[in-house]
Coordinates of N, CA and C and ligand atoms in Angstrom, one line a residue:
X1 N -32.3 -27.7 8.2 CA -31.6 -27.7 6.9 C -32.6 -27.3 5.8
X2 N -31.8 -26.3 5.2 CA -32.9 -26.0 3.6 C -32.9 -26.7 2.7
X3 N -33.9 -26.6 2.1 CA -34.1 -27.6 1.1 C -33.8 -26.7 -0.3
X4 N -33.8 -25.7 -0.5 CA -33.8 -24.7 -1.4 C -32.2 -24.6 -2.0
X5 N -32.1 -24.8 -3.3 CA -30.4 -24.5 -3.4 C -30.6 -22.9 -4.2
X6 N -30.9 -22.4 -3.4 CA -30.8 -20.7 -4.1 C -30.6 -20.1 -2.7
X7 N -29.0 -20.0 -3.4 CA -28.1 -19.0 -2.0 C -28.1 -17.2 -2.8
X8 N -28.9 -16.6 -1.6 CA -28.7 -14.9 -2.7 C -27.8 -14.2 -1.6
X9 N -27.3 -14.1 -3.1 CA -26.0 -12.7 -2.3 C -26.4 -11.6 -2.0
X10 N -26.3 -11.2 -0.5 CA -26.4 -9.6 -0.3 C -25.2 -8.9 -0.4
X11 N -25.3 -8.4 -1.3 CA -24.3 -7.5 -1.7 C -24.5 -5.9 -1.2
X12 N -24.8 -6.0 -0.3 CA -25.3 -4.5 0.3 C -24.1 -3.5 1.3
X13 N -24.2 -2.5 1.2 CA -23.6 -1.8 1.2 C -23.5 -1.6 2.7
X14 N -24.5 -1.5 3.5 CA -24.8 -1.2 5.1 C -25.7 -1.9 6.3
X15 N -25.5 -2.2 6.8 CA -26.5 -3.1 7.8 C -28.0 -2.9 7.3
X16 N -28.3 -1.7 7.7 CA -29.7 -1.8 7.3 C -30.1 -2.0 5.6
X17 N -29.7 -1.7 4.7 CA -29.7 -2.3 3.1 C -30.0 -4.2 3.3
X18 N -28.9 -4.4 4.3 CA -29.1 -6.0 4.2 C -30.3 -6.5 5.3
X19 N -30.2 -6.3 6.1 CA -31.0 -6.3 6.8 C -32.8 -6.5 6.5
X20 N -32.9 -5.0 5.5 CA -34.2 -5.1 4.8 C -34.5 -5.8 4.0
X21 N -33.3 -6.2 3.4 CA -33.4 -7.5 2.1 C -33.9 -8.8 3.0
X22 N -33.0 -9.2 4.0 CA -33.3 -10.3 4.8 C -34.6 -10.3 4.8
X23 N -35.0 -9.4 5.9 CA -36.5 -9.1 6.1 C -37.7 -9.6 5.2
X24 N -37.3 -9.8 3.9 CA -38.5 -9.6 2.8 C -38.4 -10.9 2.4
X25 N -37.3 -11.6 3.2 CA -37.2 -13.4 2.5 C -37.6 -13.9 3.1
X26 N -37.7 -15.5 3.1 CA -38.3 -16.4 3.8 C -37.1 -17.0 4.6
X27 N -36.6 -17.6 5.4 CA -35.2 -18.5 5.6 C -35.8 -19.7 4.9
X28 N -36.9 -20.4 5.1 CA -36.9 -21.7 4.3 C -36.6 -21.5 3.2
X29 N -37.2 -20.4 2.4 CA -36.4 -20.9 0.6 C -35.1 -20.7 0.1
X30 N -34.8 -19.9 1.2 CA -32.8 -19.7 0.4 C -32.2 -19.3 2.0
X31 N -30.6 -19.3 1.4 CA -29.9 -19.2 2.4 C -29.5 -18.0 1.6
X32 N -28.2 -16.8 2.8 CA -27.5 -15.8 2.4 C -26.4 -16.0 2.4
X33 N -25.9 -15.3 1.5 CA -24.7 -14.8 0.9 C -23.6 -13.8 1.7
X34 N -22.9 -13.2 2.2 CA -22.4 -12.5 2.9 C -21.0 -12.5 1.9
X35 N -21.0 -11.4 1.6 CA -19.6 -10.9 0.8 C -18.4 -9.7 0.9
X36 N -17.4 -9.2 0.5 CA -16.5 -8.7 0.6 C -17.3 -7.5 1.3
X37 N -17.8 -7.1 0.5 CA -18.4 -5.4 -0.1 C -19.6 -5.3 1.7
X38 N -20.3 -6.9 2.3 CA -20.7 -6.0 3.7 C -20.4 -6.8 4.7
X39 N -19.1 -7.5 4.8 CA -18.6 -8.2 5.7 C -17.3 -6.8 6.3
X40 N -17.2 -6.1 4.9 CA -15.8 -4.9 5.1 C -16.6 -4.2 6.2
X41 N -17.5 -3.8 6.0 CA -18.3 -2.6 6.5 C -19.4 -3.1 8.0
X42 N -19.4 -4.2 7.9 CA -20.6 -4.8 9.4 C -20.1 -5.7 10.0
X43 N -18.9 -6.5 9.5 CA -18.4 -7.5 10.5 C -19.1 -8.6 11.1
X44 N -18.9 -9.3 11.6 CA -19.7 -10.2 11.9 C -21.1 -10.0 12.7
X45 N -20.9 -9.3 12.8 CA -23.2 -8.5 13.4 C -23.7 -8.8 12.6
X46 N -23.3 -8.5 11.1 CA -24.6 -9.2 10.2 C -24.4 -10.5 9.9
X47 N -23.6 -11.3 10.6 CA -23.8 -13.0 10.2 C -24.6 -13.1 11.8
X48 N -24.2 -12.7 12.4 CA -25.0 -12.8 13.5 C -26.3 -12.5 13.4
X49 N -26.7 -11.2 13.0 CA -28.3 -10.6 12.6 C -29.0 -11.6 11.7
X50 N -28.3 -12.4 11.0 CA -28.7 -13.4 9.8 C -29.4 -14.7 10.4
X51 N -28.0 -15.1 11.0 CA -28.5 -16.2 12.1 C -29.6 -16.4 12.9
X52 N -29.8 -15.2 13.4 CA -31.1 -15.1 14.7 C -32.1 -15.0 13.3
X53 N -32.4 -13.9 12.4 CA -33.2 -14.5 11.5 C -33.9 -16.0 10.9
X54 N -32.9 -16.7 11.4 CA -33.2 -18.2 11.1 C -32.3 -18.7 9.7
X55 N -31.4 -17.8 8.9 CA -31.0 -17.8 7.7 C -29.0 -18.8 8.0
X56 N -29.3 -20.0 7.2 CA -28.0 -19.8 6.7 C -27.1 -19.5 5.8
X57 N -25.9 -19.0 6.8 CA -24.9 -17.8 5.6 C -24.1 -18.7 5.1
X58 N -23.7 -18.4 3.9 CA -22.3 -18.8 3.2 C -21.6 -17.4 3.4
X59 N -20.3 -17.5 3.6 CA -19.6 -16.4 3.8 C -18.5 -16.6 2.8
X60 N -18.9 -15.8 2.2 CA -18.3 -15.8 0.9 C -16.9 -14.9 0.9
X61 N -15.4 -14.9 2.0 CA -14.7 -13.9 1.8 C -13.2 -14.6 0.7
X62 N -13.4 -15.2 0.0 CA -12.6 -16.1 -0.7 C -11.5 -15.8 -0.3
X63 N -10.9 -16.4 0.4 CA -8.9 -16.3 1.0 C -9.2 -16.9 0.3
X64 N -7.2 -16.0 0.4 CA -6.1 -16.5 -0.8 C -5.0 -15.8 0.4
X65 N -3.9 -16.7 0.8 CA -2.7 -16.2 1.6 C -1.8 -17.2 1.7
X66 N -1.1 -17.3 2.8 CA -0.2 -18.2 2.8 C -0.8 -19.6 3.7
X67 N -0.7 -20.7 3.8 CA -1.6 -22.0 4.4 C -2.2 -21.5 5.6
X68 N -1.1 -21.1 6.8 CA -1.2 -20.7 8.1 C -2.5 -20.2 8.3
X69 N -2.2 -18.6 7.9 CA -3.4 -17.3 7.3 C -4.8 -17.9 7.1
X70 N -4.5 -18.7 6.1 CA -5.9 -19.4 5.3 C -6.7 -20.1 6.3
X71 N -5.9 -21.0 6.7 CA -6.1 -22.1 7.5 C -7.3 -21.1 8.8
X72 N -6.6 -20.4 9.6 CA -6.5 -19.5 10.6 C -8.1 -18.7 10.2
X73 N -8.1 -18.2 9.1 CA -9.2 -17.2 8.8 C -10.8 -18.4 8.4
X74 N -10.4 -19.6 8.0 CA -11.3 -20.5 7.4 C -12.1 -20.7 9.3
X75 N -11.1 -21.2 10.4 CA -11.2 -21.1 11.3 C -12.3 -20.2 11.9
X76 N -12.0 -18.8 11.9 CA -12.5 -17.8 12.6 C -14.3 -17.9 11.5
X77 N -14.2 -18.1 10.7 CA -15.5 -18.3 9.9 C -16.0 -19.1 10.7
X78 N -15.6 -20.3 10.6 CA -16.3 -21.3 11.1 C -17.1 -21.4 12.9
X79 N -16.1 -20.5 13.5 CA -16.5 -19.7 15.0 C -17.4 -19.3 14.7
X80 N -18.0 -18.3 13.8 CA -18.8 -17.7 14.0 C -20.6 -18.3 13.4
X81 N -20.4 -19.8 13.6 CA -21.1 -20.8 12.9 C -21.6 -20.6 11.3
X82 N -20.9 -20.0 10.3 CA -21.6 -20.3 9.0 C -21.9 -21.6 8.7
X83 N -22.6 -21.8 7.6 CA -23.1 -23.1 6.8 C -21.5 -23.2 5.9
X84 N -21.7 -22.3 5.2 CA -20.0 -23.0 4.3 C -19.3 -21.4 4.2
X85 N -18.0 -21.8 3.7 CA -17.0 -20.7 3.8 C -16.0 -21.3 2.2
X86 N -15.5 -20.3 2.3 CA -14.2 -20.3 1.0 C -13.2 -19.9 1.1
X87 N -12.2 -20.2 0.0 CA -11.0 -19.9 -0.2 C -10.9 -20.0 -1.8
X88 N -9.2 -19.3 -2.0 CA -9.2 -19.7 -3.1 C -8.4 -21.0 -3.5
X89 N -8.9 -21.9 -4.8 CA -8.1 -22.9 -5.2 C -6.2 -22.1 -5.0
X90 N -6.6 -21.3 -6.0 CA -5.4 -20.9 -6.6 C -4.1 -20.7 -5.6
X91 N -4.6 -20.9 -3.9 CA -3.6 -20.4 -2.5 C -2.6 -21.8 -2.7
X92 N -3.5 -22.8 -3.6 CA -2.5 -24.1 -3.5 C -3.1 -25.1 -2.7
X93 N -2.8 -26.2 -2.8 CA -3.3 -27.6 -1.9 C -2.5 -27.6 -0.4
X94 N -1.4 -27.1 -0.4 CA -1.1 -27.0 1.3 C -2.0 -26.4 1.8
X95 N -2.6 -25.4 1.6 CA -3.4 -23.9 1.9 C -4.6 -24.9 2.6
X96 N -5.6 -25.4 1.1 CA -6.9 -26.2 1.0 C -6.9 -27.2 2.3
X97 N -5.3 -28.0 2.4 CA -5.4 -29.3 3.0 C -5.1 -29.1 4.6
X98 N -4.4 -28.0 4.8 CA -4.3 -27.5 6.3 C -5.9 -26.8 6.5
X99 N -6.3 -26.1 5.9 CA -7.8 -25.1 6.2 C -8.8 -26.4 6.5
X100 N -8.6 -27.6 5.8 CA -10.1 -28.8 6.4 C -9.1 -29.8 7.2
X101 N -8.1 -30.0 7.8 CA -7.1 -30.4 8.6 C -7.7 -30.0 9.8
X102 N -7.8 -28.5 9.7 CA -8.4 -27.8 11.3 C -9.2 -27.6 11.3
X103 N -10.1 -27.6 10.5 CA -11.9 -27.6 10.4 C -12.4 -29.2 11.0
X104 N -11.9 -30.0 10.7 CA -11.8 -31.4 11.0 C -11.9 -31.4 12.4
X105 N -10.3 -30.8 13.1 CA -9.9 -31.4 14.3 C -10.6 -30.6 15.1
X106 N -10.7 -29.6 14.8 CA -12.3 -28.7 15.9 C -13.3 -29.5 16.0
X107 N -13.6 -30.1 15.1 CA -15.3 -30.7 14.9 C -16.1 -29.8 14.3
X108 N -15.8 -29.0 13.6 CA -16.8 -27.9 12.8 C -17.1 -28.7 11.8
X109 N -18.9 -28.6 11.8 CA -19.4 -28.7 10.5 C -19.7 -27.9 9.0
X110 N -19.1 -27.1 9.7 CA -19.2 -26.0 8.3 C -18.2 -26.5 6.7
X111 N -19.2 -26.1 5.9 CA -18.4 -26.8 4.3 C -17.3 -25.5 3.8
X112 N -16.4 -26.5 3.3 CA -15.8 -25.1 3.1 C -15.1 -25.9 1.5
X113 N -15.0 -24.9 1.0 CA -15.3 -24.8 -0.6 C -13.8 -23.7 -1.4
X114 N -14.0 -24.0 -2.8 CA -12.8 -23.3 -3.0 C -13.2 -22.9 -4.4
X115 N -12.8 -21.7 -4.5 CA -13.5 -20.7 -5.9 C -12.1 -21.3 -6.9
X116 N -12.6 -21.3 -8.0 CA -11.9 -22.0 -9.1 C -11.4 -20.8 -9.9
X117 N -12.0 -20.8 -11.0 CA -12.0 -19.1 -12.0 C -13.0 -18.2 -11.7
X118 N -13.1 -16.9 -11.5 CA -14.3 -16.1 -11.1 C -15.0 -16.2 -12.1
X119 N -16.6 -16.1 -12.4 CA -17.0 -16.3 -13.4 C -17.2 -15.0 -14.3
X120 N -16.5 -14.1 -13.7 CA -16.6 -12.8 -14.1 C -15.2 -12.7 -15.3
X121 N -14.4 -13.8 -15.6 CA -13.3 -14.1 -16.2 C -13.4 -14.6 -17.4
X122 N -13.2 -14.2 -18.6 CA -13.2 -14.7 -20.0 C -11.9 -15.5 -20.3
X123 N -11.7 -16.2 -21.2 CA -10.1 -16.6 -22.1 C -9.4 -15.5 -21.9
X124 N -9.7 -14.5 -22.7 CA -8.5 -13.4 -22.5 C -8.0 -12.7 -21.2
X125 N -9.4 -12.8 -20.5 CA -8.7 -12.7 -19.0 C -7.6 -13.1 -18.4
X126 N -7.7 -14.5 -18.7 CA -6.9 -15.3 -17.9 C -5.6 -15.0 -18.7
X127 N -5.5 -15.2 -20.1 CA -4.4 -14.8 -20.8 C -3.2 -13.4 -20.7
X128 N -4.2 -12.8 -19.9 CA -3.2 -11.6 -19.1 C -2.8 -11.8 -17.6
X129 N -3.5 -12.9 -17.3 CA -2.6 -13.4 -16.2 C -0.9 -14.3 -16.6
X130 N -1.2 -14.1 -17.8 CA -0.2 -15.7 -18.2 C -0.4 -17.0 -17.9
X131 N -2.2 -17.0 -17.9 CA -2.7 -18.5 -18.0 C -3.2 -18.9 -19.7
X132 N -2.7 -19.7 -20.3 CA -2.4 -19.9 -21.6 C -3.9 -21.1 -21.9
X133 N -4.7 -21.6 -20.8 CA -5.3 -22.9 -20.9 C -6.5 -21.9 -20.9
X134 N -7.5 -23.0 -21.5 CA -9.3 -21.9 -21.8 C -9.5 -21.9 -20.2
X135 N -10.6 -20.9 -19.9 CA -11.3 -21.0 -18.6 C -11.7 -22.6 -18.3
X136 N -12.7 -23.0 -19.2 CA -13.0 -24.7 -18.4 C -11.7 -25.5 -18.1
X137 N -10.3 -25.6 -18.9 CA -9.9 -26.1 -18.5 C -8.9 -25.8 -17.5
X138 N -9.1 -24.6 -16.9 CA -8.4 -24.1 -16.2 C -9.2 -24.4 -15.0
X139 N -10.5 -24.4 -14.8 CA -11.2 -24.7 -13.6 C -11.2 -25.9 -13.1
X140 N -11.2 -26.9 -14.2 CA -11.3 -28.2 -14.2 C -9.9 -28.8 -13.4
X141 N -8.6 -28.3 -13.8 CA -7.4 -28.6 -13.1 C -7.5 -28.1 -11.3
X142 N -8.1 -27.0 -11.1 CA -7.9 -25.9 -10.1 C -9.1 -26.9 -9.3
X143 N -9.9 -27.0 -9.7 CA -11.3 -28.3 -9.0 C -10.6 -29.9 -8.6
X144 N -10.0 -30.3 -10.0 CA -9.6 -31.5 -9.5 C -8.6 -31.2 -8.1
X145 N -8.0 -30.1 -7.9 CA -6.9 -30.1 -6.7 C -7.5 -29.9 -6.0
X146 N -8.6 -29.3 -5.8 CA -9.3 -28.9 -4.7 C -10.1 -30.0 -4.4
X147 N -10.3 -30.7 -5.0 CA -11.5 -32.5 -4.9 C -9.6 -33.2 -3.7
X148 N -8.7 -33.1 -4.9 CA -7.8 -33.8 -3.6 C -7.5 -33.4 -2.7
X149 N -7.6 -32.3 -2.3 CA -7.5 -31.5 -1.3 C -8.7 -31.7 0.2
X150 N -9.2 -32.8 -0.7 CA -10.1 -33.0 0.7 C -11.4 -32.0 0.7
X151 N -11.4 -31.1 -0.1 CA -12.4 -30.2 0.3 C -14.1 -30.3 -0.3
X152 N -15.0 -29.9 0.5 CA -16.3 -30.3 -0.4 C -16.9 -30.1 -1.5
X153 N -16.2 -28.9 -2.4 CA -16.6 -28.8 -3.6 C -16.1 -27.0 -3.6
X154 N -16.4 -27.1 -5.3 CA -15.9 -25.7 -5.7 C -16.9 -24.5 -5.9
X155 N -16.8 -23.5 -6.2 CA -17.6 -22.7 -6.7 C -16.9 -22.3 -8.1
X156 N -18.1 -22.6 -9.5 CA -17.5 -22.5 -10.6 C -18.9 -21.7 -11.6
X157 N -18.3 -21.5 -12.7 CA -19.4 -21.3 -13.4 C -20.6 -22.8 -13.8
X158 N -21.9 -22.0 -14.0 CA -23.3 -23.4 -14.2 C -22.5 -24.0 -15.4
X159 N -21.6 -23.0 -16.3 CA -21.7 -23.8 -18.0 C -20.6 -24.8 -17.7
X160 N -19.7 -25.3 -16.4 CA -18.5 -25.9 -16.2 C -18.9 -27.3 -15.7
X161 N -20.4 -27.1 -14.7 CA -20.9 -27.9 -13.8 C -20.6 -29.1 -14.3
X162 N -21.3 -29.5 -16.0 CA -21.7 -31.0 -16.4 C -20.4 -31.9 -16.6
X163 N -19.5 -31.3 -16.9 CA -18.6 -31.8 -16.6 C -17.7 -32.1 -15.3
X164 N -18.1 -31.1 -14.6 CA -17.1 -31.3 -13.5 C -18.1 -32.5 -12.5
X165 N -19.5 -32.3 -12.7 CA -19.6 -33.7 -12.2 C -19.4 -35.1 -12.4
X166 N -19.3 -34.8 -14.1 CA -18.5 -36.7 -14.9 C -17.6 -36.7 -14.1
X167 N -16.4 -35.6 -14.2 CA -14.9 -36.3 -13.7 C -15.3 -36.2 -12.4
X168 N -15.6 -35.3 -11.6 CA -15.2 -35.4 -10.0 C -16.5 -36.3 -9.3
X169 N -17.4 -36.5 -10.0 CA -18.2 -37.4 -9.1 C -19.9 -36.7 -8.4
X170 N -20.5 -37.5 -8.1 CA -21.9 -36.6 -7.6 C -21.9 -35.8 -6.2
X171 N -21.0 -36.1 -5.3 CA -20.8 -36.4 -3.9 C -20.2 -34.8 -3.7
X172 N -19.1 -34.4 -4.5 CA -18.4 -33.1 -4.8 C -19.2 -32.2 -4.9
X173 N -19.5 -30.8 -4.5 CA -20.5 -30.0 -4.6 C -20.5 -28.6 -5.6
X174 N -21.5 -28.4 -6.3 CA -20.7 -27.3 -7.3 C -21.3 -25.9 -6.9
X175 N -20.6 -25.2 -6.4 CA -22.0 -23.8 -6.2 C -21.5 -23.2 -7.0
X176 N -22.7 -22.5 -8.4 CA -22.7 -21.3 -9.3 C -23.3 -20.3 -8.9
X177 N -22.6 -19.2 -9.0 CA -22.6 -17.8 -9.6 C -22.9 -17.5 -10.9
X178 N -23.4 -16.2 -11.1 CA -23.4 -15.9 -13.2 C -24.8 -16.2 -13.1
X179 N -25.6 -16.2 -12.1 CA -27.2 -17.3 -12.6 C -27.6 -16.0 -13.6
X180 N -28.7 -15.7 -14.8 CA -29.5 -14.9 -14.8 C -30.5 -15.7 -15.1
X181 N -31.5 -14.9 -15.5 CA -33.1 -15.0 -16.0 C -32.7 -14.8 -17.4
X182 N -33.3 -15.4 -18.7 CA -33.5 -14.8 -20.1 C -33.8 -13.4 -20.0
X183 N -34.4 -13.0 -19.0 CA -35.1 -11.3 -19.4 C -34.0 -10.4 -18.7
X184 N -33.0 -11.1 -17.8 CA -32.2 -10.4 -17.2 C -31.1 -9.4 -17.2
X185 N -30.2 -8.3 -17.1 CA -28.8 -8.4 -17.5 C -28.0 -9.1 -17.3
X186 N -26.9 -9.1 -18.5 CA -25.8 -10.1 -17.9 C -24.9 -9.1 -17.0
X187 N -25.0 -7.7 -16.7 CA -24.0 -7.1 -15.8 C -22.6 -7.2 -16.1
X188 N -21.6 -7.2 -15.2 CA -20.2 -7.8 -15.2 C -20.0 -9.2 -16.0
X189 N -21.4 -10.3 -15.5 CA -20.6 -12.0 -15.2 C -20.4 -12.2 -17.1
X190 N -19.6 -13.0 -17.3 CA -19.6 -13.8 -18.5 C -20.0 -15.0 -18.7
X191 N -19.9 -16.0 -18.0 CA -20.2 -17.3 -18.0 C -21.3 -17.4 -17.7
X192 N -22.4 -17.1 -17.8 CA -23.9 -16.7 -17.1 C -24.8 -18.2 -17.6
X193 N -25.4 -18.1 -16.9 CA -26.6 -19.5 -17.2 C -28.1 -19.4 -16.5
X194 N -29.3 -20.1 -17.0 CA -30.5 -19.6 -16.0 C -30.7 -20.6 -15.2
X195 N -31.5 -20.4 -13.7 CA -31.3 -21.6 -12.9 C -31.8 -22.8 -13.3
X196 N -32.5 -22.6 -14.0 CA -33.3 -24.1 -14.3 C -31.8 -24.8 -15.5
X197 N -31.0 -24.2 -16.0 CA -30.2 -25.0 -16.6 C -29.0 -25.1 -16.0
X198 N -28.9 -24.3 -14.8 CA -27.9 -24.7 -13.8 C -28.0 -25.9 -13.0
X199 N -29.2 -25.5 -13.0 CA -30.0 -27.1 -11.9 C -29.2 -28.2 -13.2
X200 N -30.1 -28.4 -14.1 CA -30.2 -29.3 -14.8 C -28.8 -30.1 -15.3
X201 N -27.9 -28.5 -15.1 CA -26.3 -29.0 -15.6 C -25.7 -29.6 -14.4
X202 N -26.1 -29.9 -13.1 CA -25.7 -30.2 -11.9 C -25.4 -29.8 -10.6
X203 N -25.4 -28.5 -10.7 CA -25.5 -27.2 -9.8 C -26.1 -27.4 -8.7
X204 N -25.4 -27.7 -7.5 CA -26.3 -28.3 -6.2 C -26.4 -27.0 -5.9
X205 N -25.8 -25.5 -5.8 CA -26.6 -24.3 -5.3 C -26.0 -23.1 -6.5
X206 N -27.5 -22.5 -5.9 CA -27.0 -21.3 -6.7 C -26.5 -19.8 -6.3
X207 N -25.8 -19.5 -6.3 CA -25.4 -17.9 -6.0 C -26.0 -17.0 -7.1
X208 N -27.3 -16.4 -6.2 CA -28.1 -15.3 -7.3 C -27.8 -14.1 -6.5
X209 N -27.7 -12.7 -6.9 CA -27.3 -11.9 -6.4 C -28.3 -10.3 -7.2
X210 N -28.0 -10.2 -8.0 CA -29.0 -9.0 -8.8 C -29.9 -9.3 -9.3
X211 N -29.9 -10.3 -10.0 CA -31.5 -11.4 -10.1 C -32.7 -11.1 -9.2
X212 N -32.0 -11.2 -8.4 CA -33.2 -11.1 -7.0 C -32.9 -9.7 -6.3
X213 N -31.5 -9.6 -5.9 CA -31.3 -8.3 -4.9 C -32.3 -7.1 -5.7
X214 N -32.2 -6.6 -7.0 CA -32.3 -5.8 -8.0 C -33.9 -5.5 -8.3
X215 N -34.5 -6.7 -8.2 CA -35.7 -6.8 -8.4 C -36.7 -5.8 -7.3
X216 N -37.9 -5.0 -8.0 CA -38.9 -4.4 -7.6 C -39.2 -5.0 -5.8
X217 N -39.5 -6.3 -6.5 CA -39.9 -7.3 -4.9 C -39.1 -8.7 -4.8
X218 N -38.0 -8.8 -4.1 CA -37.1 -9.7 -4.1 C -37.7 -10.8 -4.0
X219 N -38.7 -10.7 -2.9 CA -39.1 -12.3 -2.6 C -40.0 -12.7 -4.1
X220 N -40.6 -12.0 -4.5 CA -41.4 -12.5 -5.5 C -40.5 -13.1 -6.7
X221 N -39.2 -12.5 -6.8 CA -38.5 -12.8 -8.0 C -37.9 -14.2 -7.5
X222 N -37.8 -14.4 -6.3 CA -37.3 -16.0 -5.8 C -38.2 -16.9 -6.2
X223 N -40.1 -16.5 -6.0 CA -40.5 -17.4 -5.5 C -40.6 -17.7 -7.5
X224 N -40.2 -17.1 -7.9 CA -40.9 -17.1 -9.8 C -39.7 -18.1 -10.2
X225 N -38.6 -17.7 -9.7 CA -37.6 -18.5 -10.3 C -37.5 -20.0 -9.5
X226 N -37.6 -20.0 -8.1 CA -38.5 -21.7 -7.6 C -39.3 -22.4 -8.0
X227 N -40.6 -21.3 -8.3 CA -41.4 -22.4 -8.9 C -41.5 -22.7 -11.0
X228 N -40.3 -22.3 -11.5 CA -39.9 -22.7 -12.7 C -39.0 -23.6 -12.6
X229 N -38.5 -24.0 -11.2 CA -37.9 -25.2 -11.4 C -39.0 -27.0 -11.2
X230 N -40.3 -26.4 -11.4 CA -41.2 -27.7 -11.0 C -42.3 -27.7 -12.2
Ligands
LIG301 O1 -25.2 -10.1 -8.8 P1 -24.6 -11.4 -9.2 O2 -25.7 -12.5 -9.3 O3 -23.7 -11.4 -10.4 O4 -23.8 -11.8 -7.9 C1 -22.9 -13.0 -7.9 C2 -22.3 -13.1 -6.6 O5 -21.5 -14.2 -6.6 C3 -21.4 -11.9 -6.2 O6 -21.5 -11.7 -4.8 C4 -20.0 -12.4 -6.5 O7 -19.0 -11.9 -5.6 C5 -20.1 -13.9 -6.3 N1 -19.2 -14.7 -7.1 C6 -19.1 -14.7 -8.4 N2 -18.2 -15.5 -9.1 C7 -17.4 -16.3 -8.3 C8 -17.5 -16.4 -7.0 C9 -18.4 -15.6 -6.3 O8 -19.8 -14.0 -9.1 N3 -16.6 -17.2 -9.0

């Protein structure tokens, strides 16, 4: 088990892109990320290539379908031993409560988790969805269902964390996205925060992704941003 809550996202484009990034990290200090953009393109070889690395993956492909679907794909994640997997809140509590129903009755240890608001989502975002409530409190409803839902915790923005652990408790798990550095871009994310105040807001892991992927020397930018948390 790691001790490190800094999960980096490989957001890489082709086996060997990820692969080299792997290469340059440690498995003791972080686990990996596996996402849309190179799960489309390498399939499960690179959770596999990760594995024998020594690395645990979060596989980040956030369903969203109908319970069955959800249920069924949370499944085939968990076959392929990740550490934790996702969905989205938004598929509904049938969805959430059948997907840890069968995660359950296999005996799979894998966490599985549920994305709340992307953090890449402002107020007015959501306002052209025809969600009329601010981002926090839109996460905060979409979290509390996912907390009844049985499931281990959400993935949310750091600036949502301090609150979502008053109401939902310490036990519930928060993984952020949006991390930067002060000296960083903010890129796409909106809701951004730096790890040390992610930590501090409750944030049991971090999703860093260009922070570190982006950087000259990845590992060095991990080890700068670890040892500013002591
Ligand atoms: O490069 P950056 O640090 O912004 O990467 C963030 C990662 O976290 C991306 O892989 C993105 O897909 C993911 N993510 C996110 N917001 C969520 C859920 C996942 O940014 N709510």
């Amino acid at each position: 088990m790691v001790s490190s809550p800094i999960i980096v996202a490989v957001d890489k484009h082709d086996l060997n892109g990820a692969l080299t990034l792997a290469d340059g990290l440690d498995p003791k200090l972080c686990r990996l990320k596996v996402g849309k953009e190179l799960f489309t393109i390498c399939g499960p070889k690179v959770v596999q290539e990760f594995h024998q690395r020594g690395f645990e993956v979060f596989l980040d492909l956030k369903f969203h379908d109908i319970p069955n679907t959800t249920a069924q794909a949370v499944l085939s994640a968990a076959d392929m031993g990740v550490w934790m997997v996702n969905l989205h809140a938004s598929a509904g509590s049938k969805a959430m409560m059948l997907a840890k129903s069968r995660l359950q009755a296999g005996g799979y240890n894998t966490m599985l988790i549920a994305v709340t608001v992307l953090t890449s989502m402002s107020d007015s975002d959501l306002m052209e969805l025809g969600i009329f409530s601010t981002a926090k409190d839109h996460v905060l409803k979409l979290a509390t269902l996912t907390k009844n839902s049985g499931l281990d915790g959400v993935v949310c923005s750091a600036q949502e964390a301090q609150m979502l652990k008053q109401v939902l408790g310490q036990e519930f798990k928060l993984i952020t996205p949006g991390i930067r550095l002060a000296t960083d871009s903010a890129d796409d994310q909106h809701r951004i925060c730096t790890p040390k105040d992610a930590l501090a807001n409750g944030s049991d892991y971090l999703v860093i992704g260009r922070s570190i992927t982006g950087a000259n020397n990845p590992n060095e930018k991990l080890h700068l941003i670890l040892n500013d948390f002591n």
